[in-house]
């Protein structure tokens, strides 16, 4: 029954990494809550950097400020 | 007031099908809960196959395993 | 594969109405997109009136303004 | 700690407007709830017009009906 | 058309503060993107502290670690 | 930057299990995508059984049908 939504910035996540995230989350829910993987849905959303804000700034500006 | 989010895999859903889903959900909420369609918002998200996991696998591998 | 999230205000939706919404959405996705109901998940969120805003107002004040 | 998701129709929102929304929401949460902007995440989702429904219609048809 | 979901920890947000958040977000979207407040929906979700994690810890433990 | 939302049915998930899910998801995102746990937010939503549907039925009826 679990539904898991993973939102990450769109920065070249490979199909292999997506498969690892899906397997990892399903295993975790099976191990911790004994959830049936066949009923566990995982959706990965990739968000453009300018569409994600933290510290009051879009990510590109936020990262620039952290490195200066 | 209702807000309905429909997430489906990105597999060529046509504008006509999207209109059917929007009309169908609005009618359902009006019929069952007497909700005003003009205040009912429906958002359809289309998700790439490799970004959706079930059974611990991305959909393409999941479907392949179900057919072998 | 579809995941549908229905958000409505918390105003006494009965178990029977929830079952109708779940069945109605599953049938709609099967009819329009040929989606397998056993892979269609529907989650209904009920939101307190003061936690839902429209027209810049919480729902109670919004409704009051519409009736005066 | 806040997480804010803003869904708007995909109609040419500029990077500058996105930055304004991110800053505005972070300031609002700091002012009203004293939330630390460095722990406030804002994600803007842009939705294709045909994927958003209101009044039982996709937005293009809804707008057309409102102007005729 | 905008739909905004604000998730905050459940820590006694008052009706007045919720009204301020709803008004503030609606004004922001009207000012920046000229969105009609009557079509702007805002939903505030309040999440129990133990249900929110950051830094790999539930919020209570995360805060405790930050103060020691 | 990641934001992860885990929706599960409300069936007595303990604080310890929630902490395990939060730690597990944060570790997974750090291992697979090298994401900073201090910027990784995890929110667990617990949904009443009658509010979750699969196979066109609310979970209680779905489970009953699977056992008969």
CSV table of C-alpha atoms in Angstrom, one decimal:
chain,number,residue,atom,x,y,z
A,1,UNK,CA,0.0,0.0,0.0
A,2,UNK,CA,2.8,2.6,0.5
A,3,UNK,CA,3.2,5.4,-2.0
A,4,UNK,CA,6.5,7.2,-1.9
A,5,UNK,CA,7.2,10.4,-3.8
A,6,UNK,CA,10.9,11.4,-4.2
A,7,UNK,CA,11.5,14.9,-5.4
A,8,UNK,CA,15.1,15.7,-6.5
A,9,UNK,CA,16.6,18.4,-8.6
A,10,UNK,CA,17.0,17.6,-12.3
A,11,UNK,CA,20.8,16.9,-12.4
A,12,UNK,CA,21.3,13.9,-14.6
A,13,UNK,CA,19.9,11.1,-12.3
A,14,UNK,CA,20.6,7.9,-14.4
A,15,UNK,CA,18.2,5.1,-15.0
A,16,UNK,CA,20.4,2.9,-12.9
A,17,UNK,CA,20.3,5.3,-10.0
A,18,UNK,CA,16.5,5.5,-10.3
A,19,UNK,CA,16.3,1.7,-10.2
A,20,UNK,CA,18.5,1.8,-7.0
A,21,UNK,CA,16.3,4.3,-5.3
A,22,UNK,CA,13.1,2.3,-6.2
A,23,UNK,CA,14.7,-0.9,-5.0
A,24,UNK,CA,16.1,0.7,-1.9
A,25,UNK,CA,12.8,2.3,-0.8
A,26,UNK,CA,10.8,-0.8,-1.4
A,27,UNK,CA,13.3,-2.9,0.6
A,28,UNK,CA,13.3,-0.4,3.4
A,29,UNK,CA,9.5,-0.4,3.6
A,30,UNK,CA,9.4,-4.2,3.5
A,31,UNK,CA,12.1,-4.5,6.2
A,32,UNK,CA,10.7,-1.8,8.6
A,33,UNK,CA,7.0,-2.2,8.1
A,34,UNK,CA,6.7,-5.6,6.3
A,35,UNK,CA,5.0,-3.9,3.3
A,36,UNK,CA,4.5,-6.0,0.1
A,37,UNK,CA,6.8,-4.6,-2.6
A,38,UNK,CA,4.1,-5.5,-5.2
A,39,UNK,CA,1.8,-3.0,-3.6
A,40,UNK,CA,4.5,-0.3,-3.0
A,41,UNK,CA,4.6,2.5,-5.6
A,42,UNK,CA,7.5,4.9,-5.9
A,43,UNK,CA,7.4,8.0,-8.1
A,44,UNK,CA,10.5,10.1,-8.7
A,45,UNK,CA,10.0,13.7,-9.7
A,46,UNK,CA,12.9,15.6,-11.2
A,47,UNK,CA,12.6,19.4,-10.7
A,48,UNK,CA,14.5,22.1,-12.6
A,49,UNK,CA,17.1,23.9,-10.5
A,50,UNK,CA,15.3,27.3,-11.0
A,51,UNK,CA,12.1,25.7,-9.8
A,52,UNK,CA,13.5,24.7,-6.4
A,53,UNK,CA,14.1,27.2,-3.7
A,54,UNK,CA,15.9,27.0,-0.3
A,55,UNK,CA,17.1,29.8,2.0
A,56,UNK,CA,14.8,32.1,0.0
A,57,UNK,CA,16.8,31.6,-3.2
A,58,UNK,CA,16.5,29.4,-6.3
A,59,UNK,CA,19.1,26.5,-5.9
A,60,UNK,CA,21.6,28.0,-8.4
A,61,UNK,CA,21.9,31.3,-6.4
A,62,UNK,CA,21.7,29.4,-3.1
A,63,UNK,CA,24.7,27.2,-4.1
A,64,UNK,CA,26.6,30.2,-5.4
A,65,UNK,CA,26.1,32.1,-2.1
A,66,UNK,CA,27.3,29.0,-0.2
A,67,UNK,CA,30.6,28.8,-2.1
A,68,UNK,CA,31.4,32.6,-2.0
B,1,UNK,CA,-13.1,23.0,-3.2
B,2,UNK,CA,-11.8,19.6,-4.1
B,3,UNK,CA,-8.3,19.3,-5.6
B,4,UNK,CA,-7.6,16.0,-7.4
B,5,UNK,CA,-4.1,15.0,-8.6
B,6,UNK,CA,-3.9,12.1,-11.0
B,7,UNK,CA,-0.5,10.6,-11.6
B,8,UNK,CA,-0.2,8.2,-14.6
B,9,UNK,CA,2.8,6.9,-16.5
B,10,UNK,CA,3.7,9.0,-19.6
B,11,UNK,CA,2.3,6.7,-22.3
B,12,UNK,CA,0.6,8.9,-24.9
B,13,UNK,CA,-2.5,10.1,-23.0
B,14,UNK,CA,-4.3,12.2,-25.6
B,15,UNK,CA,-5.9,15.6,-25.0
B,16,UNK,CA,-9.3,13.9,-25.4
B,17,UNK,CA,-8.6,11.3,-22.7
B,18,UNK,CA,-7.3,14.1,-20.4
B,19,UNK,CA,-10.6,16.0,-21.0
B,20,UNK,CA,-12.5,12.8,-20.2
B,21,UNK,CA,-10.6,12.2,-16.9
B,22,UNK,CA,-11.2,15.9,-15.9
B,23,UNK,CA,-14.9,15.7,-16.7
B,24,UNK,CA,-15.3,12.3,-15.1
B,25,UNK,CA,-13.6,13.3,-11.8
B,26,UNK,CA,-15.6,16.5,-11.6
B,27,UNK,CA,-18.9,14.7,-12.3
B,28,UNK,CA,-18.0,12.1,-9.7
B,29,UNK,CA,-17.3,14.6,-7.0
B,30,UNK,CA,-20.5,16.5,-7.9
B,31,UNK,CA,-22.6,13.4,-7.8
B,32,UNK,CA,-21.1,11.8,-4.6
B,33,UNK,CA,-20.3,14.9,-2.5
B,34,UNK,CA,-22.3,17.7,-4.3
B,35,UNK,CA,-19.1,19.6,-5.0
B,36,UNK,CA,-19.3,22.6,-7.3
B,37,UNK,CA,-17.3,21.8,-10.5
B,38,UNK,CA,-16.2,25.5,-10.8
B,39,UNK,CA,-14.3,25.0,-7.5
B,40,UNK,CA,-13.0,21.5,-8.4
B,41,UNK,CA,-9.4,21.5,-9.7
B,42,UNK,CA,-7.9,18.4,-11.4
B,43,UNK,CA,-4.2,18.2,-12.2
B,44,UNK,CA,-2.8,15.3,-14.3
B,45,UNK,CA,0.9,14.5,-13.9
B,46,UNK,CA,2.5,12.2,-16.5
B,47,UNK,CA,5.5,10.3,-15.2
B,48,UNK,CA,8.3,8.8,-17.3
B,49,UNK,CA,8.3,5.0,-17.1
B,50,UNK,CA,11.8,4.8,-15.5
B,51,UNK,CA,10.6,7.2,-12.8
B,52,UNK,CA,7.8,5.0,-11.6
B,53,UNK,CA,8.6,1.9,-9.5
B,54,UNK,CA,6.4,-1.0,-8.3
B,55,UNK,CA,7.4,-4.3,-7.0
B,56,UNK,CA,10.9,-2.8,-6.3
B,57,UNK,CA,11.5,-2.3,-10.0
B,58,UNK,CA,11.1,0.5,-12.5
B,59,UNK,CA,7.9,-0.1,-14.6
B,60,UNK,CA,9.7,-1.3,-17.7
B,61,UNK,CA,11.5,-4.1,-15.8
B,62,UNK,CA,8.4,-4.8,-13.7
B,63,UNK,CA,6.3,-5.3,-16.9
B,64,UNK,CA,9.1,-7.4,-18.5
B,65,UNK,CA,9.2,-9.7,-15.4
B,66,UNK,CA,5.4,-10.1,-15.4
B,67,UNK,CA,5.4,-11.3,-19.1
B,68,UNK,CA,8.3,-13.8,-18.7
C,1,UNK,CA,0.0,2.2,-12.0
C,2,UNK,CA,-2.2,5.3,-11.5
C,3,UNK,CA,-2.0,7.1,-8.2
C,4,UNK,CA,-4.9,9.5,-7.5
C,5,UNK,CA,-4.9,11.9,-4.5
C,6,UNK,CA,-8.3,13.5,-3.7
C,7,UNK,CA,-8.2,16.4,-1.3
C,8,UNK,CA,-11.5,17.6,0.1
C,9,UNK,CA,-12.6,19.6,3.1
C,10,UNK,CA,-13.3,17.7,6.3
C,11,UNK,CA,-17.1,17.9,6.3
C,12,UNK,CA,-18.3,14.4,7.3
C,13,UNK,CA,-17.5,12.4,4.2
C,14,UNK,CA,-19.0,8.9,5.0
C,15,UNK,CA,-17.2,5.6,4.5
C,16,UNK,CA,-19.8,4.8,1.9
C,17,UNK,CA,-19.0,8.1,0.0
C,18,UNK,CA,-15.3,7.3,0.2
C,19,UNK,CA,-16.0,3.8,-1.3
C,20,UNK,CA,-18.0,5.5,-4.1
C,21,UNK,CA,-15.1,7.9,-4.9
C,22,UNK,CA,-12.6,5.0,-4.9
C,23,UNK,CA,-14.7,2.8,-7.1
C,24,UNK,CA,-15.7,5.8,-9.4
C,25,UNK,CA,-12.1,6.9,-9.9
C,26,UNK,CA,-10.9,3.3,-10.5
C,27,UNK,CA,-13.7,2.7,-13.1
C,28,UNK,CA,-12.9,6.0,-14.8
C,29,UNK,CA,-9.2,5.2,-15.2
C,30,UNK,CA,-10.1,1.7,-16.4
C,31,UNK,CA,-12.6,3.0,-18.9
C,32,UNK,CA,-10.6,5.9,-20.3
C,33,UNK,CA,-7.0,4.6,-20.1
C,34,UNK,CA,-7.5,0.8,-19.6
C,35,UNK,CA,-5.7,0.9,-16.3
C,36,UNK,CA,-5.8,-2.2,-14.1
C,37,UNK,CA,-7.8,-1.4,-10.9
C,38,UNK,CA,-5.5,-3.7,-8.9
C,39,UNK,CA,-2.6,-1.3,-9.7
C,40,UNK,CA,-4.7,1.9,-9.2
C,41,UNK,CA,-4.2,3.5,-5.8
C,42,UNK,CA,-6.5,6.2,-4.5
C,43,UNK,CA,-5.8,8.3,-1.4
C,44,UNK,CA,-8.5,10.7,0.1
C,45,UNK,CA,-7.1,13.5,2.2
C,46,UNK,CA,-9.6,15.4,4.4
C,47,UNK,CA,-8.5,18.9,5.2
C,48,UNK,CA,-9.8,21.1,8.1
C,49,UNK,CA,-11.8,24.1,6.8
C,50,UNK,CA,-9.4,26.6,8.4
C,51,UNK,CA,-6.5,24.9,6.6
C,52,UNK,CA,-8.0,25.4,3.1
C,53,UNK,CA,-7.9,28.8,1.5
C,54,UNK,CA,-9.6,30.2,-1.7
C,55,UNK,CA,-10.1,33.8,-2.8
C,56,UNK,CA,-7.4,34.7,-0.2
C,57,UNK,CA,-9.5,33.6,2.7
C,58,UNK,CA,-9.9,30.4,4.8
C,59,UNK,CA,-13.0,28.5,3.5
C,60,UNK,CA,-15.3,29.6,6.5
C,61,UNK,CA,-14.7,33.3,5.8
C,62,UNK,CA,-14.9,32.7,2.0
C,63,UNK,CA,-18.3,31.0,2.3
C,64,UNK,CA,-19.5,33.7,4.7
C,65,UNK,CA,-18.5,36.4,2.2
C,66,UNK,CA,-20.3,34.6,-0.7
C,67,UNK,CA,-23.5,34.5,1.3
C,68,UNK,CA,-23.6,38.1,2.4
D,1,UNK,CA,11.1,22.8,8.1
D,2,UNK,CA,8.3,24.1,5.9
D,3,UNK,CA,7.9,22.5,2.4
D,4,UNK,CA,5.8,24.5,0.0
D,5,UNK,CA,4.7,23.2,-3.4
D,6,UNK,CA,3.3,25.8,-5.9
D,7,UNK,CA,1.5,24.3,-8.9
D,8,UNK,CA,0.8,26.8,-11.7
D,9,UNK,CA,0.0,26.4,-15.4
D,10,UNK,CA,2.9,26.3,-17.8
D,11,UNK,CA,2.6,29.8,-19.2
D,12,UNK,CA,6.1,31.3,-19.4
D,13,UNK,CA,6.9,31.9,-15.8
D,14,UNK,CA,10.3,33.6,-15.9
D,15,UNK,CA,13.3,32.7,-13.7
D,16,UNK,CA,12.9,36.1,-12.2
D,17,UNK,CA,9.3,35.4,-11.3
D,18,UNK,CA,10.2,32.1,-9.8
D,19,UNK,CA,12.9,33.7,-7.7
D,20,UNK,CA,10.2,36.3,-6.5
D,21,UNK,CA,7.8,33.5,-5.6
D,22,UNK,CA,10.6,31.6,-3.7
D,23,UNK,CA,11.7,34.7,-1.8
D,24,UNK,CA,8.1,35.8,-1.1
D,25,UNK,CA,7.0,32.4,0.3
D,26,UNK,CA,10.1,32.2,2.5
D,27,UNK,CA,9.7,35.7,3.8
D,28,UNK,CA,6.0,35.0,4.5
D,29,UNK,CA,6.8,31.8,6.5
D,30,UNK,CA,9.5,33.6,8.4
D,31,UNK,CA,7.3,36.6,9.2
D,32,UNK,CA,4.1,34.6,10.2
D,33,UNK,CA,5.6,31.5,11.7
D,34,UNK,CA,9.2,32.5,12.4
D,35,UNK,CA,10.5,29.7,10.1
D,36,UNK,CA,14.2,29.6,9.2
D,37,UNK,CA,14.5,30.2,5.5
D,38,UNK,CA,17.5,27.9,5.3
D,39,UNK,CA,15.2,25.0,6.3
D,40,UNK,CA,12.3,26.2,4.1
D,41,UNK,CA,12.0,24.4,0.7
D,42,UNK,CA,9.8,25.6,-2.1
D,43,UNK,CA,9.1,23.6,-5.3
D,44,UNK,CA,7.4,25.1,-8.3
D,45,UNK,CA,5.6,22.7,-10.6
D,46,UNK,CA,4.5,24.0,-14.0
D,47,UNK,CA,1.6,22.0,-15.5
D,48,UNK,CA,0.6,21.9,-19.2
D,49,UNK,CA,-2.7,23.7,-19.8
D,50,UNK,CA,-4.4,20.5,-21.1
D,51,UNK,CA,-3.3,18.7,-17.9
D,52,UNK,CA,-5.2,21.1,-15.6
D,53,UNK,CA,-8.9,21.0,-15.3
D,54,UNK,CA,-11.5,23.3,-13.6
D,55,UNK,CA,-15.2,23.5,-14.0
D,56,UNK,CA,-15.0,20.0,-15.5
D,57,UNK,CA,-13.0,21.3,-18.5
D,58,UNK,CA,-9.3,21.5,-19.4
D,59,UNK,CA,-8.1,25.1,-18.9
D,60,UNK,CA,-8.1,26.0,-22.6
D,61,UNK,CA,-11.8,25.1,-23.0
D,62,UNK,CA,-12.6,26.6,-19.6
D,63,UNK,CA,-11.1,29.9,-20.6
D,64,UNK,CA,-12.8,29.8,-24.0
D,65,UNK,CA,-16.2,29.2,-22.3
D,66,UNK,CA,-15.6,32.1,-19.9
D,67,UNK,CA,-15.0,34.6,-22.7
D,68,UNK,CA,-17.9,33.6,-25.0
E,1,UNK,CA,-5.5,28.3,-11.2
E,2,UNK,CA,-2.6,28.0,-8.8
E,3,UNK,CA,-2.7,25.3,-6.1
E,4,UNK,CA,-0.3,25.8,-3.2
E,5,UNK,CA,0.4,23.2,-0.6
E,6,UNK,CA,2.1,24.4,2.6
E,7,UNK,CA,3.5,21.6,4.8
E,8,UNK,CA,4.6,22.7,8.3
E,9,UNK,CA,5.2,20.8,11.6
E,10,UNK,CA,2.2,20.6,13.9
E,11,UNK,CA,3.2,23.2,16.5
E,12,UNK,CA,0.1,25.2,17.3
E,13,UNK,CA,-0.3,27.3,14.2
E,14,UNK,CA,-3.3,29.5,15.0
E,15,UNK,CA,-6.4,30.2,12.8
E,16,UNK,CA,-5.1,33.7,12.5
E,17,UNK,CA,-1.7,32.6,11.3
E,18,UNK,CA,-3.3,30.2,8.8
E,19,UNK,CA,-5.4,33.1,7.5
E,20,UNK,CA,-2.3,35.2,7.1
E,21,UNK,CA,-0.5,32.5,5.2
E,22,UNK,CA,-3.5,32.0,2.9
E,23,UNK,CA,-3.8,35.8,2.2
E,24,UNK,CA,-0.1,36.2,1.8
E,25,UNK,CA,0.3,33.4,-0.7
E,26,UNK,CA,-2.7,34.6,-2.7
E,27,UNK,CA,-1.4,38.2,-2.8
E,28,UNK,CA,2.0,37.0,-3.8
E,29,UNK,CA,0.6,35.0,-6.8
E,30,UNK,CA,-1.6,37.9,-7.8
E,31,UNK,CA,1.3,40.4,-7.6
E,32,UNK,CA,4.0,38.2,-9.3
E,33,UNK,CA,1.9,36.2,-11.8
E,34,UNK,CA,-1.4,38.2,-11.9
E,35,UNK,CA,-3.3,35.1,-10.7
E,36,UNK,CA,-7.0,35.5,-9.8
E,37,UNK,CA,-7.3,34.9,-6.0
E,38,UNK,CA,-10.7,33.3,-6.6
E,39,UNK,CA,-9.0,30.5,-8.6
E,40,UNK,CA,-6.1,30.2,-6.2
E,41,UNK,CA,-6.3,27.3,-3.7
E,42,UNK,CA,-4.1,27.0,-0.7
E,43,UNK,CA,-4.0,23.9,1.5
E,44,UNK,CA,-2.0,23.8,4.8
E,45,UNK,CA,-0.9,20.4,6.0
E,46,UNK,CA,0.2,20.1,9.7
E,47,UNK,CA,2.6,17.2,10.2
E,48,UNK,CA,3.4,15.6,13.6
E,49,UNK,CA,7.0,16.3,14.7
E,50,UNK,CA,7.9,12.6,14.7
E,51,UNK,CA,6.6,12.3,11.1
E,52,UNK,CA,9.0,14.9,9.7
E,53,UNK,CA,12.7,14.0,9.2
E,54,UNK,CA,15.7,16.2,8.4
E,55,UNK,CA,19.4,15.3,8.7
E,56,UNK,CA,18.4,11.7,8.9
E,57,UNK,CA,16.6,12.2,12.2
E,58,UNK,CA,13.0,12.9,13.3
E,59,UNK,CA,12.6,16.7,14.0
E,60,UNK,CA,12.7,16.3,17.9
E,61,UNK,CA,16.0,14.4,17.8
E,62,UNK,CA,17.3,16.8,15.1
E,63,UNK,CA,16.6,19.8,17.2
E,64,UNK,CA,18.1,18.2,20.3
E,65,UNK,CA,21.3,17.5,18.4
E,66,UNK,CA,21.5,21.1,17.1
E,67,UNK,CA,21.3,22.5,20.7
E,68,UNK,CA,23.8,20.1,22.3
F,1,UNK,CA,17.6,19.2,-1.6
F,2,UNK,CA,15.5,16.0,-1.8
F,3,UNK,CA,12.0,16.0,-0.4
F,4,UNK,CA,10.5,12.5,0.2
F,5,UNK,CA,6.9,11.9,1.0
F,6,UNK,CA,6.0,8.5,2.3
F,7,UNK,CA,2.3,7.7,2.5
F,8,UNK,CA,1.3,4.6,4.5
F,9,UNK,CA,-1.9,3.3,6.0
F,10,UNK,CA,-2.5,4.4,9.6
F,11,UNK,CA,-1.8,1.0,11.3
F,12,UNK,CA,0.3,1.8,14.4
F,13,UNK,CA,3.6,2.8,12.9
F,14,UNK,CA,5.8,3.4,16.0
F,15,UNK,CA,8.1,6.4,16.5
F,16,UNK,CA,11.0,4.0,16.2
F,17,UNK,CA,9.9,2.7,12.8
F,18,UNK,CA,9.4,6.3,11.7
F,19,UNK,CA,12.9,7.1,12.7
F,20,UNK,CA,14.2,4.0,10.8
F,21,UNK,CA,12.3,5.1,7.7
F,22,UNK,CA,13.7,8.6,7.9
F,23,UNK,CA,17.3,7.4,8.5
F,24,UNK,CA,17.0,4.7,5.8
F,25,UNK,CA,15.7,7.1,3.1
F,26,UNK,CA,18.3,9.7,4.0
F,27,UNK,CA,21.1,7.1,3.8
F,28,UNK,CA,19.8,5.8,0.5
F,29,UNK,CA,19.8,9.3,-1.1
F,30,UNK,CA,23.3,10.0,0.3
F,31,UNK,CA,24.6,6.7,-1.0
F,32,UNK,CA,23.0,6.7,-4.4
F,33,UNK,CA,22.9,10.5,-5.3
F,34,UNK,CA,25.4,11.9,-2.7
F,35,UNK,CA,22.7,14.1,-1.3
F,36,UNK,CA,23.4,16.0,1.9
F,37,UNK,CA,21.2,14.6,4.7
F,38,UNK,CA,20.9,18.0,6.3
F,39,UNK,CA,19.1,19.2,3.2
F,40,UNK,CA,17.0,16.0,2.8
F,41,UNK,CA,13.5,16.4,4.2
F,42,UNK,CA,11.2,13.3,4.7
F,43,UNK,CA,7.5,13.6,5.6
F,44,UNK,CA,5.5,10.5,6.6
F,45,UNK,CA,1.7,10.7,6.1
F,46,UNK,CA,-0.5,8.1,7.8
F,47,UNK,CA,-3.8,7.5,6.0
F,48,UNK,CA,-6.9,6.0,7.5
F,49,UNK,CA,-7.7,2.6,6.0
F,50,UNK,CA,-11.1,3.8,4.7
F,51,UNK,CA,-9.3,6.7,2.9
F,52,UNK,CA,-7.0,4.4,0.9
F,53,UNK,CA,-8.4,2.5,-2.1
F,54,UNK,CA,-6.8,-0.2,-4.3
F,55,UNK,CA,-8.5,-2.6,-6.7
F,56,UNK,CA,-11.5,-0.2,-6.7
F,57,UNK,CA,-12.1,-0.9,-3.0
F,58,UNK,CA,-11.2,0.7,0.3
F,59,UNK,CA,-8.4,-1.2,1.9
F,60,UNK,CA,-10.5,-3.0,4.5
F,61,UNK,CA,-12.8,-4.5,1.8
F,62,UNK,CA,-9.8,-5.1,-0.5
F,63,UNK,CA,-8.1,-7.2,2.2
F,64,UNK,CA,-11.3,-9.0,3.0
F,65,UNK,CA,-11.8,-10.0,-0.6
F,66,UNK,CA,-8.1,-11.2,-0.9
F,67,UNK,CA,-8.6,-13.5,2.1
F,68,UNK,CA,-11.9,-15.1,1.0
